[in-house]
Amino acid sequence: MRLASELVMAPISPNTGSVGPIEPQTADFSEPLRLASGQSFGPYQLVYETYGRLNQDRSNAVLICHALNASHHVAGSRPDDPNAIGWWDNMVGPGKPVDTNRFFVIGVNNLGSCFGSTGPASVNPMNGRPYGADFPVITVDDWVHAQARLADQLGIAQFAAVMGGSLGGMQAMQWSIAYPTRLRHAVVIASTPRLSAQNIAFNEVARRAIVSDPDFHGGHYYEKNTVPRTGLSVARMIGHITYLSDDDMAEKFGRQLRGSDQYRFGFDVEFEIESYLRHQGEKFSTYFDANTYLLITRALDYFDPAKDFSGDLSQALSVVQCSSLLVSFTTDWRFPPERSREIVEALLTQRKPVTYAEIDAPHGHDAFLMNDPRYHRLIGAYFDRIGQEAGV
Amino acid sequence: MRLASELVMAPISPNTGSVGPIEPQTADFSEPLRLASGQSFGPYQLVYETYGRLNQDRSNAVLICHALNASHHVAGSRPDDPNAIGWWDNMVGPGKPVDTNRFFVIGVNNLGSCFGSTGPASVNPMNGRPYGADFPVITVDDWVHAQARLADQLGIAQFAAVMGGSLGGMQAMQWSIAYPTRLRHAVVIASTPRLSAQNIAFNEVARRAIVSDPDFHGGHYYEKNTVPRTGLSVARMIGHITYLSDDDMAEKFGRQLRGSDQYRFGFDVEFEIESYLRHQGEKFSTYFDANTYLLITRALDYFDPAKDFSGDLSQALSVVQCSSLLVSFTTDWRFPPERSREIVEALLTQRKPVTYAEIDAPHGHDAFLMNDPRYHRLIGAYFDRIGQEAGV
């Protein structure tokens, strides 16, 4: 925070409240879902968590959409593991920016993921074997339709807000296009209306690393009892570089050597940044599914609501009925502020209500997950307004 | 070129002259070279090419240092292949910015490379097998010492200029530190005084891709008759992304689909950028050596002349006696202009003569290899001055 000094003078309430241990729930969908690819898929299940209480008017529901490597476990801990803290626990909880004393918050694991919802590792009822490479290609729009069915099951006709960062922000935006009457606010953070060639390039290299790992077996590695761990680890390392800003990396690691101040003239870990990245890659490869990584990066590549409107984003957004909050971060070079501004301008062209904030934060793309007081105060203030509108 | 309109009005001489077919030469060094790592290495050989004629005063010699994936074949073609054009042929030749009618230009392949000089694929006289992983780690300083020995053999006591882009620029800079009296000009283009954490991170991911390819065999793949082609290909794809600017990629490829305007919902090549990157990776893996890739990226990581001066670059440059020309490119995000400015400021602190130009070019790091008229006019003008000083 470059303006930290200013903020010290204006204390904010500490985000210490937790929703506590949370038991995930499962929703079953027997009717197949028609996908953007033309395929039908089903039956399937989605796992989800909820925090807070749905009010009588059913006017206080907030849907949180996850990004590449996250899940339905947004806030709180797990009954069996107090250290398994949700990925956006600093954002969602009692007294937090998305205040669970006021809102009924839903976190849902997307179709194709690897944290409980039906995905490539699930058993294909057609042949009794894991889907693997036979799992269909899924788009952001498909996820939104699957989430809408979950909302139906939960009896939520309209969300107070749909919210997400990065790929999660794409889903929030897609909600405002696909189901204009089913949300009052779209909160789109650190996102983009479409990947650039450079974004796609990074995804493609990551995918090449995975599919060329001999343990990948064309995506059917489950049956071979192998995991393309090395490829997945390299993929994660590539991704990780794009999540951090150059400056942030320089500040955290710089050229610091590991355990010495002299070069060792070899190829083992020499610099701290190498150690950090290897660790991140290896850790990721123990819990994430390689086929899911392929699917989700492809969903990122494909997202482009303007595509059916000859590239005119404002046309794509002409159906929007909700208000939108767009937030970007100055040092995010994955989805830099210009991309958010493109969405803002398209909404303004259509005279849709939109609020935009560009946060001066050093943490690159990952800033959307960080506990930045200015950012959290902004989201808190916006949700306070949403709460007032919802009568909570 | 954003100012292309301006340049149209000031025509420059077309860079059409070629030095023609060039036969590489070989220099043998029987005395071992003492390396920065403390090891001694030798005997070894270096291959090199020369263009133009050394004048009687021996005052017109220019050394061109290559970057990661290039070689001694700087200009002209090959006697057996008129299409094998040197990597800096647009820069070096009769009537070109480095005018071979005036200068005697030397291109040398560095130790550890894979284009003819002794490297990991060469036979280790100790055991009759290729060095492979036993080839020592080499630094920029080591290369400079090896180049100085070649200059001795060629009877060149002092270069009119030592010149290079990127890693080649590091060598030019290191020449001015290691052999202050042996060059009159250092021409350092698109370079940096040290890699950032992000730069090292990209190198490390590339190396992980190589060493985790099962065909790598711990670096001793020659004996196994395999080549870690997939790993090397992924490494090259990562590198390639960092050589191009985001804007340039957007302009060249954007989100253009390959052979269709509809998504195919699969993992085969869908976007043009994917096809381009795969092609680049595959092509590279057919001619470049994986061990050399490891060695050269490590030399990049290690380069940091300020390291022995508690990080004070100006102290490291206090010994410099030559004049320096520094050139950077606005859209180069690998080694952005700030890095060159750091060198300029350190030289100015030491009151060394330095010229600096920041070229507004769209091509990212690769701009140093491109035929940009403003850039070439600048280099041409600078070498004209060098030539006048040298009496040629």
JSON list of C-alpha atoms in Angstrom, two decimals, chain B residues 9 34 62 65 86 99 102 124 210 268 286:
[
{"chain": "B", "resi": 9, "resn": "MET", "atom": "CA", "xyz": [10.78, 12.05, -44.94]},
{"chain": "B", "resi": 34, "resn": "ARG", "atom": "CA", "xyz": [40.57, -20.47, -15.24]},
{"chain": "B", "resi": 62, "resn": "VAL", "atom": "CA", "xyz": [34.79, -4.80, -33.73]},
{"chain": "B", "resi": 65, "resn": "CYS", "atom": "CA", "xyz": [28.91, -10.91, -28.81]},
{"chain": "B", "resi": 86, "resn": "GLY", "atom": "CA", "xyz": [23.56, -14.35, -40.05]},
{"chain": "B", "resi": 99, "resn": "ASP", "atom": "CA", "xyz": [30.00, -1.04, -42.02]},
{"chain": "B", "resi": 102, "resn": "ARG", "atom": "CA", "xyz": [35.39, 0.24, -42.72]},
{"chain": "B", "resi": 124, "resn": "ASN", "atom": "CA", "xyz": [35.57, -34.88, -22.99]},
{"chain": "B", "resi": 210, "resn": "ILE", "atom": "CA", "xyz": [14.21, -29.34, -19.58]},
{"chain": "B", "resi": 268, "resn": "ASP", "atom": "CA", "xyz": [-5.61, -28.88, -30.30]},
{"chain": "B", "resi": 286, "resn": "THR", "atom": "CA", "xyz": [15.72, -29.46, -33.50]}
]
